[in-house]
Coordinates of C-alpha atoms and ligand atoms in Angstrom, one line a residue:
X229 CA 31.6 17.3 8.0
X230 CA 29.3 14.2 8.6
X231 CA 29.8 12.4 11.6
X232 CA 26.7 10.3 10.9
X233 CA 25.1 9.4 7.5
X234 CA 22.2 7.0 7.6
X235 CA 21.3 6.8 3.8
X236 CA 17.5 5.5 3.0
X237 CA 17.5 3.2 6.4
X238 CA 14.4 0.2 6.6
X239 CA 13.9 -1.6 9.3
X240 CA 10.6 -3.9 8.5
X241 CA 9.5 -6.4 11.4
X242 CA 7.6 -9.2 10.0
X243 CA 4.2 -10.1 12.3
X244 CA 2.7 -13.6 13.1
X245 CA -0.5 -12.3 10.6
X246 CA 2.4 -12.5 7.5
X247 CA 2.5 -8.7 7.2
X248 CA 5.6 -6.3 7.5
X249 CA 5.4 -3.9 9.8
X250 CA 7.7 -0.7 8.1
X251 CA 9.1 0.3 11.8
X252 CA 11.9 2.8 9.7
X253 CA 10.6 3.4 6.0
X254 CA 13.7 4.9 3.3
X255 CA 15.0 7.4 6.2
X256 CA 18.2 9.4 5.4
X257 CA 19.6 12.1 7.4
X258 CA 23.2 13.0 8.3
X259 CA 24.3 14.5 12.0
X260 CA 27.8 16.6 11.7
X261 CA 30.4 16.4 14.1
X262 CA 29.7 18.6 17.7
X263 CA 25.8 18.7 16.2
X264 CA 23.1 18.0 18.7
X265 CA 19.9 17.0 16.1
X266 CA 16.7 16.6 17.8
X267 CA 14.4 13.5 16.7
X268 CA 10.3 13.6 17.0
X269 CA 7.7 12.1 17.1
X270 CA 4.5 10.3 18.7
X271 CA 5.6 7.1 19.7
X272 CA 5.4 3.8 17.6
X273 CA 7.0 6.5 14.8
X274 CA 10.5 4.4 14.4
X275 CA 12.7 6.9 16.2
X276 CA 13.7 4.4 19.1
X277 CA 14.1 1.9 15.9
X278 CA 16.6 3.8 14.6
X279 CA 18.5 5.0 17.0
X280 CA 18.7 0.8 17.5
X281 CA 19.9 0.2 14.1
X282 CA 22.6 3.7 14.7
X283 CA 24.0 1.4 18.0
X284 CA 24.3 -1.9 15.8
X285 CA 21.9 -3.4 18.5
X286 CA 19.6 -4.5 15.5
X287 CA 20.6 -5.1 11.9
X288 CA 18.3 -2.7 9.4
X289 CA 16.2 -4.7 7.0
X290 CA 18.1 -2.1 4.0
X291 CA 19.9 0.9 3.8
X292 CA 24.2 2.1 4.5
X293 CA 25.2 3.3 7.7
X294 CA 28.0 5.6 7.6
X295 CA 30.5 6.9 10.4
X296 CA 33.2 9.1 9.6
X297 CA 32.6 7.9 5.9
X298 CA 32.8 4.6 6.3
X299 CA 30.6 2.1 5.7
X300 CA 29.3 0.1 9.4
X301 CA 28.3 -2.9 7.4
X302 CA 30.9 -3.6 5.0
X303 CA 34.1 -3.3 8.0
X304 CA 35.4 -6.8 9.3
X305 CA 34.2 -7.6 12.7
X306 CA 36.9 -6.6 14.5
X307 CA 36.7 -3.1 13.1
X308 CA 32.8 -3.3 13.9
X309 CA 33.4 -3.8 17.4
X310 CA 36.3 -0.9 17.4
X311 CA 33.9 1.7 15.6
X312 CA 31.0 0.2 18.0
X313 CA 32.9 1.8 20.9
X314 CA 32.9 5.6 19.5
X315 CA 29.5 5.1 19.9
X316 CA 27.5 5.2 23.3
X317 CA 23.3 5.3 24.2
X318 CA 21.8 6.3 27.4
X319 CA 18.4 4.5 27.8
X320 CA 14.8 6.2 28.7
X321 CA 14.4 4.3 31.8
X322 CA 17.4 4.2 34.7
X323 CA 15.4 2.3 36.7
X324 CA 15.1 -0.8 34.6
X325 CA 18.1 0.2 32.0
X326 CA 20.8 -0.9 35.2
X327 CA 21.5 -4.2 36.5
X328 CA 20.1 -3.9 40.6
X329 CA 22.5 -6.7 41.0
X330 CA 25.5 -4.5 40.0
X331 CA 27.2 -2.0 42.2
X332 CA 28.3 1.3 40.3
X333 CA 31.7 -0.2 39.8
X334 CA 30.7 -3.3 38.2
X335 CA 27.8 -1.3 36.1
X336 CA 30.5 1.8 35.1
X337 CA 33.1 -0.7 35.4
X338 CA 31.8 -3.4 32.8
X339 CA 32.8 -1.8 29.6
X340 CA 36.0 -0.8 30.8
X341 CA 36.9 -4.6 31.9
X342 CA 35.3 -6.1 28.8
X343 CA 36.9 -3.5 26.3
X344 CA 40.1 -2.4 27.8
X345 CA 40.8 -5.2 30.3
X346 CA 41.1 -2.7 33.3
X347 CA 40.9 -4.7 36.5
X348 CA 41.5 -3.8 40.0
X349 CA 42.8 -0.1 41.2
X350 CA 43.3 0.8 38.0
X351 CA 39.7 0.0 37.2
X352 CA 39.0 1.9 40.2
X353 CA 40.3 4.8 39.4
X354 CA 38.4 5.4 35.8
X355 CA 35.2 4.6 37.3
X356 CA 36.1 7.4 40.1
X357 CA 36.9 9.2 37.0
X358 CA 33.9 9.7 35.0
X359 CA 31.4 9.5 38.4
X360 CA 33.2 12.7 38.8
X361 CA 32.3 14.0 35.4
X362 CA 28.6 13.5 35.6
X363 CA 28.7 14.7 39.2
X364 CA 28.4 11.6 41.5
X365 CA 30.7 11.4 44.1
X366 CA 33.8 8.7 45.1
X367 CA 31.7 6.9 47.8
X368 CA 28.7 6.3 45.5
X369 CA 31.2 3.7 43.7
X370 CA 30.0 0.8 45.8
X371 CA 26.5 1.4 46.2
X372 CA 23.7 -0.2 44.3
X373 CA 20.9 1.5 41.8
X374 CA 17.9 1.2 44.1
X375 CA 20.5 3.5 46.9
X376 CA 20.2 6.2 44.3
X377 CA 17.2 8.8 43.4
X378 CA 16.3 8.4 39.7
X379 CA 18.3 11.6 38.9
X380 CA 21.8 9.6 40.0
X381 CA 20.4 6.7 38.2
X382 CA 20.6 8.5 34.9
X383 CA 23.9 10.1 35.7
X384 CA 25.2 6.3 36.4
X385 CA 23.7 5.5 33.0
X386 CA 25.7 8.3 31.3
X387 CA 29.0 7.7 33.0
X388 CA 28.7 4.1 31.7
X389 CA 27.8 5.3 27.9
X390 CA 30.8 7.3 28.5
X391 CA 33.2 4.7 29.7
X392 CA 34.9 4.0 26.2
X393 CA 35.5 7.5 25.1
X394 CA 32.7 7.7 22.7
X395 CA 32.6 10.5 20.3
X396 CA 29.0 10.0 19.5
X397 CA 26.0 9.5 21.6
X398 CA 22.3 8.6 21.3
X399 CA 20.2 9.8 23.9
X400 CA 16.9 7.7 24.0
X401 CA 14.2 9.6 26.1
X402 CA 17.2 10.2 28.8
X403 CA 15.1 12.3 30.6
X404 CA 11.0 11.7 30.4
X405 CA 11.0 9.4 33.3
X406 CA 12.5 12.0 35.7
X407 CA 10.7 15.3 37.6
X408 CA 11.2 18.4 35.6
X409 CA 13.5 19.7 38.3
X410 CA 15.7 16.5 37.6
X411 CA 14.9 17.2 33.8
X412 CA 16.6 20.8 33.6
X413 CA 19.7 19.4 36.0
X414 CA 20.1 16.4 33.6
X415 CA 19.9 18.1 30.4
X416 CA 22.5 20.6 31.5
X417 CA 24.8 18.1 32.4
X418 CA 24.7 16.4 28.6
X419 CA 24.8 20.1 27.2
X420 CA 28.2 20.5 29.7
X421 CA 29.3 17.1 28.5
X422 CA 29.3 17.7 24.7
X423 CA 31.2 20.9 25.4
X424 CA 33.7 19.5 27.1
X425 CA 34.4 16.2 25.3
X426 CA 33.2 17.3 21.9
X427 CA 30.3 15.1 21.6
X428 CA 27.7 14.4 19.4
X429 CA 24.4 13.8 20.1
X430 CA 21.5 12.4 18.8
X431 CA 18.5 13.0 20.6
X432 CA 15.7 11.0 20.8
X433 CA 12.2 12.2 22.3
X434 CA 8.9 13.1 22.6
X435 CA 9.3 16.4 24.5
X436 CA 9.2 19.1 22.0
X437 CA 10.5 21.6 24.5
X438 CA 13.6 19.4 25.3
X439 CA 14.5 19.6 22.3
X440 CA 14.0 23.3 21.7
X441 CA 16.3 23.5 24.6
X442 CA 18.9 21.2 23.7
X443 CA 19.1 20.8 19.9
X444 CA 21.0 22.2 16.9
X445 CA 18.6 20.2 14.5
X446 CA 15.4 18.9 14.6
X447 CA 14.0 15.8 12.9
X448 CA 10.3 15.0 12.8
X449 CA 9.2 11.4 12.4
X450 CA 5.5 10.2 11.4
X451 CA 4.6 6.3 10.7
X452 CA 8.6 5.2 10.0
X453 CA 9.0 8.0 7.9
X454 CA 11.0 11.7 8.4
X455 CA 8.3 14.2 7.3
X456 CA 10.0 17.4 8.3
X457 CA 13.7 18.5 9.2
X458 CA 15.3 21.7 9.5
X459 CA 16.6 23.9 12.1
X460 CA 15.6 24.1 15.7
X461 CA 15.1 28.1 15.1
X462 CA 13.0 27.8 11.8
X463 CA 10.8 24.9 12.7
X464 CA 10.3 26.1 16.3
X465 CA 9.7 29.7 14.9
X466 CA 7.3 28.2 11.3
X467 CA 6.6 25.1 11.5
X468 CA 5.5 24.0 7.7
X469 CA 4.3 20.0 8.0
X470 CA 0.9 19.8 9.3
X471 CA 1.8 17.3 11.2
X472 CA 4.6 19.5 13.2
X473 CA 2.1 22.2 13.1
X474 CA 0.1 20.0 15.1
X475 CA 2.7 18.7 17.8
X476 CA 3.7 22.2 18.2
X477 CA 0.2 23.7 18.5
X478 CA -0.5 20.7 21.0
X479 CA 2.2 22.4 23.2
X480 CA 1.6 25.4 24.4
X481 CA 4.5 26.3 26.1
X482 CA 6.6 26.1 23.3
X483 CA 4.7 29.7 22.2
X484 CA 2.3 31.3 23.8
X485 CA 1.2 32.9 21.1
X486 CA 0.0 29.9 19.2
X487 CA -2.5 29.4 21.4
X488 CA -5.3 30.7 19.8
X489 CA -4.8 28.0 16.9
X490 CA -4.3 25.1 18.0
X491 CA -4.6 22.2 15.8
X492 CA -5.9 18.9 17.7
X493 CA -4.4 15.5 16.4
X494 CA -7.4 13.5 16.0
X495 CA -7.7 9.8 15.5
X496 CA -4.7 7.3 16.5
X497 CA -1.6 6.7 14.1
X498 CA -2.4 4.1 12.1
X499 CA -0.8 1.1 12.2
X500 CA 2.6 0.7 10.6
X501 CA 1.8 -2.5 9.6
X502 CA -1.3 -1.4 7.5
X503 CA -0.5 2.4 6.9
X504 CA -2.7 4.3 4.9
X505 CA -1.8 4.5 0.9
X506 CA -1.2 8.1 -0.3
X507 CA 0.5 10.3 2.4
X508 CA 0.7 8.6 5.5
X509 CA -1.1 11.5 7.4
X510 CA -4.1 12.3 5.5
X511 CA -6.3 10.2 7.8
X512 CA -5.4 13.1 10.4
X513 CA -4.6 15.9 8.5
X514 CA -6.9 18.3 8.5
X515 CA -5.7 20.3 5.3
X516 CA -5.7 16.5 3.5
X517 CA -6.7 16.6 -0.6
X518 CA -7.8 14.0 -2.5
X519 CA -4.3 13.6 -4.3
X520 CA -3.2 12.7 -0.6
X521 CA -5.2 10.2 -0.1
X522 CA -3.5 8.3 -3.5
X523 CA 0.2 10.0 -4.2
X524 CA 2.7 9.6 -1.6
X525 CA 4.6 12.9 -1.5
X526 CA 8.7 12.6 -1.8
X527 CA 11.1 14.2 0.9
X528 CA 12.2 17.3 -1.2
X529 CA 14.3 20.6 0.0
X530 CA 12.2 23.6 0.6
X531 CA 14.2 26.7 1.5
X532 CA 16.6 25.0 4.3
X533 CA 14.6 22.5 5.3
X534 CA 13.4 19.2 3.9
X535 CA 9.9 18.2 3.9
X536 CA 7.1 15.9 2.5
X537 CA 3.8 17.4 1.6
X538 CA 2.2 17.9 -1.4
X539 CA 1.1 21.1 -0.3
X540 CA 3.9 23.1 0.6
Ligands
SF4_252 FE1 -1.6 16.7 4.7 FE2 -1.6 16.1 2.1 FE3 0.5 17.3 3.2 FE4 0.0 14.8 3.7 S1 0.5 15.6 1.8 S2 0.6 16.3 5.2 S3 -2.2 14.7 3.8 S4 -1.6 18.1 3.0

């Protein structure tokens, strides 16, 4: 069952110039309860905009946002807030994402004395608590970020998205500002995490094999809009966008034995406050017709996976 439902999501940004800028263009997707679902993409593609608009951090310009069925937007604020805390985010960067004025108490601490009024040993205690669970120690409660190496700092970030009990969690970029030995240490401890709390897990990035690792699901964004989804296993194994045959081409280590063809990206992404007309793509695809240049194709289900192209 659907933990998640984001149905046809927009989040337009208006710019100084009086155009829109289509961050998140008509995206729907659903994310099932325990599923980890991968999101892609370059960046300036709308997957940190979403994942915005999932937290309630920014209202979406259109769309229905669902958890557990019901609808964020039409609940009374008091309910809002209640849902908002079944929901947690972990941040790219841990070494601007926590306050260096904070000690880990006060930073693990906060949402437990805003939400649930814990104060004093008690507090103590729950912060001990879940430093424990993402493998700090006791004595790290009274220390400050910049004592920590940026592994900790992430850990510190996760204990405090997990403060409230969350049942669902968006991982922005958790782990593209650490060392790849930090990576593989962090990553485990979100996979170990969902196991034992039964989390769910949206995962935002750029690291196609992070999200091999880690995800159930994969979601691949272009320009505000989801061009492909399906499973890790099928899209990993035949990737049928040309767009995600190009981000996986780009990456060798994903397989070796695409190698030989690689497909170079060329060209920026175009702006998404002027995109191209047509498919979004065609000023980079290198398969592009003249029908993509003026129809924009529609998200349709091919096999097990959904994709837009007009020519597969
Ligand atoms: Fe390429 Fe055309 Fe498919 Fe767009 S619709 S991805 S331009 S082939």
């Amino acid at each position: 069952m659907a933990l998640i439902e984001a149905l046809n999501i927009k989040k337009y940004f208006p710019t100084q110039g009086g155009h829109l800028v289509k961050a998140v263009d008509d995206v729907s997707f659903s994310i099932a309860s325990g599923e980890t679902v991968g999101m892609v993409g370059e960046s300036g593609c709308g997957k940190s905009t979403i994942g915005r608009v999932i937290m309630n951090l920014i209202e979406p310009t259109d769309g229905r946002l669902l958890y557990d069925d019901r609808n964020i937007y039409e609940l009374a604020k008091a309910e809002r807030r209640a849902l908002r805390r079944k929901m947690g985010i972990v941040f790219q960067d841990p070494y601007s994402s926590l306050n260096p004025r904070m000690n880990v108490l006060q930073i693990v601490g906060e949402p437990l004395t805003v939400h649930r009024k814990l104060r004093g040993a008690r507090l103590r205690e729950e912060v001990v608590r879940l430093l424990e669970q993402v493998g700090l120690k006791p004595e790290h409660i009274n220390r400050y970020p910049h004592q920590f190496s940026g592994g900790q700092r992430q850990r510190i970030g996760i204990a405090r998205a997990l403060a409230l009990g969350p049942k669902f969690l968006i991982l922005d970029e958790p782990t593209s500002a650490l060392d790849v030995s930090v990576q593989a240490q962090v990553l485990n401890l979100i996979k170990k995490l969902q196991a034992a709390q039964d989390l769910t897990y949206l995962f935002i990035t750029h690291d196609l094999n992070v999200v091999r690792h880690i995800a159930d699901r994969v979601m691949v964004m272009y320009l505000g809009k989801l061009v492909e989804e399906g499973s890790v296993i099928d899209i990993f194994k035949r990737p049928l966008h040309p767009y995600t045959q190009a981000l996986l081409s780009a990456n060798p280590k994903i397989d070796p034995n695409l190698r030989g063809e690689r497909t170079l990206l060329e060209g920026d992404v175009p702006s998404p406050a002027d995109p191209p007309p047509g498919c979004s793509f065609h000023t980079r695809c290198p398969i592009a017709e003249d029908q993509c240049r003026k129809i924009e194709p529609e998200l349709r289900l091919v096999s097990d996976r959904r994709i837009s192209c007009h020519l597969v």
